Amino acid sequence: MKTLALPLALTLIAGGSGGQTSTKSTPDVKPASTPVMGAFNDQELLQFTALEPIDTHTHIYESDPVFFAMLQKLHLHILDIIVVADNNTPERKDLSKESKDVFEVVHNSNGHAAACTTFDVYRFNQRDFVPAAIRQLNQSFDEGAIAVKLWKNVGMEIKDAKGNYILPDDPSLEPIYKDIAAHGKTLVTHVADPDTAWSPPNPTDPDFSYFADHPEWYMYKIPHSPSKEAILLARDHVLEKNPDLRMVGAHFGSMEGDFSQVARHLDRYPNFAVDLASRIPYLMMQPRADMIAFITKYQDRLIYGTDDTINPQDNVHQMVRRSEASYAREWRFLATDDTLDFRGHKVEGLALPGPVLRKLYHDNAVHWFPGILGSSH
């Protein structure tokens, strides 16, 4: 199992964020315990719903009563994120169709969903790219969108007319960032990917299977592609140039492989927070005390999310069952000292205190995504 760099517990508690690396890669365990699995039991459900949880990272493109019933059952609010991609499912190739699908989910959710819009970066080389993007964003804001997504195709795919990769700090994007900030919206950035995307093939890497299935994102084998460091540095330039822009870095800001790096960024940029979406396994891989210390120190800057996705062709009943089990599993890890199974290892939950859980699941989402609960809350 891969060892990840992170600040040690004592360093965090003392207020530092240095780059010491833990030599322990096996999670803490309670050897005699049997792993807890499955959906919420009645008592767990009461505790989970009491948090009034918010999932700030979903991609729901199907308006379905079964999904809405789950939101109601879990007292769950979601941020439904639009992503334009030319190498993914057909629903993501057409911004207008995807926007229609997402806003239909929002309008039919009885207040449980909010929209995160985006702009079509594939139009970058068209003369009217900037004004068209701003015009489209403002129309989405008028319809109720509370945030904007910048995806990893900036930095990892799209090129300018000269054949150079576009990075997040490209000057052409700056007016768009200014417009987002002027409207008081939040920019969600998923730029770059886990370290695996730039590393030699290694089946033991946590995300190896993803890049084996999606070679278009396996930058290690794409000649002359930007380094991960260059992409993240460009993201940091956007933070520096736009101190009034709220930015939430998806997936621990793509720094999930080095929690000391996450800590340094949170210390340096007050306008930056990160979500946990589909990266909780990285927490599970680390010593329990270190992760408790990390979350405790940065409890105001960490936001719960999952990356759950439902496309129109999906079996919604099956996806909802899977989502409920995933919500239960991640809640047990964060909220209890139950023993969980992670890739054959027994992992002890973090048993975070109630006030910290409330921030992760609710308060931070409300702070970093104004309007996520709608005007009635």
PDB file of C-alpha atoms in Angstrom, residues 232-233 235-241 247 263-273 301 368:
ATOM      1  CA  LEU A 232      -1.648  23.212  -9.206  1.00  0.00           C
ATOM      2  CA  LEU A 233       0.720  26.191  -9.254  1.00  0.00           C
ATOM      3  CA  ARG A 235      -4.510  27.129  -9.651  1.00  0.00           C
ATOM      4  CA  ASP A 236      -2.646  28.829  -6.823  1.00  0.00           C
ATOM      5  CA  HIS A 237      -2.010  31.868  -9.038  1.00  0.00           C
ATOM      6  CA  VAL A 238      -5.783  32.204  -9.456  1.00  0.00           C
ATOM      7  CA  LEU A 239      -6.173  32.211  -5.668  1.00  0.00           C
ATOM      8  CA  GLU A 240      -3.477  34.862  -5.312  1.00  0.00           C
ATOM      9  CA  LYS A 241      -4.868  37.113  -8.046  1.00  0.00           C
ATOM     10  CA  MET A 247     -12.662  28.607  -4.153  1.00  0.00           C
ATOM     11  CA  ALA A 263      -2.380  22.022   5.229  1.00  0.00           C
ATOM     12  CA  ARG A 264       0.083  24.511   3.723  1.00  0.00           C
ATOM     13  CA  HIS A 265      -2.503  25.660   1.208  1.00  0.00           C
ATOM     14  CA  LEU A 266      -5.215  26.104   3.802  1.00  0.00           C
ATOM     15  CA  ASP A 267      -2.773  28.082   5.940  1.00  0.00           C
ATOM     16  CA  ARG A 268      -1.731  30.287   3.023  1.00  0.00           C
ATOM     17  CA  TYR A 269      -5.021  30.966   1.227  1.00  0.00           C
ATOM     18  CA  PRO A 270      -7.937  32.131   3.391  1.00  0.00           C
ATOM     19  CA  ASN A 271     -10.233  32.049   0.340  1.00  0.00           C
ATOM     20  CA  PHE A 272      -9.611  28.321  -0.184  1.00  0.00           C
ATOM     21  CA  ALA A 273     -11.353  25.254   1.211  1.00  0.00           C
ATOM     22  CA  ARG A 301     -12.088  24.348   5.785  1.00  0.00           C
ATOM     23  CA  TRP A 368     -18.578  28.299   1.482  1.00  0.00           C
TER      24      TRP A 368
END
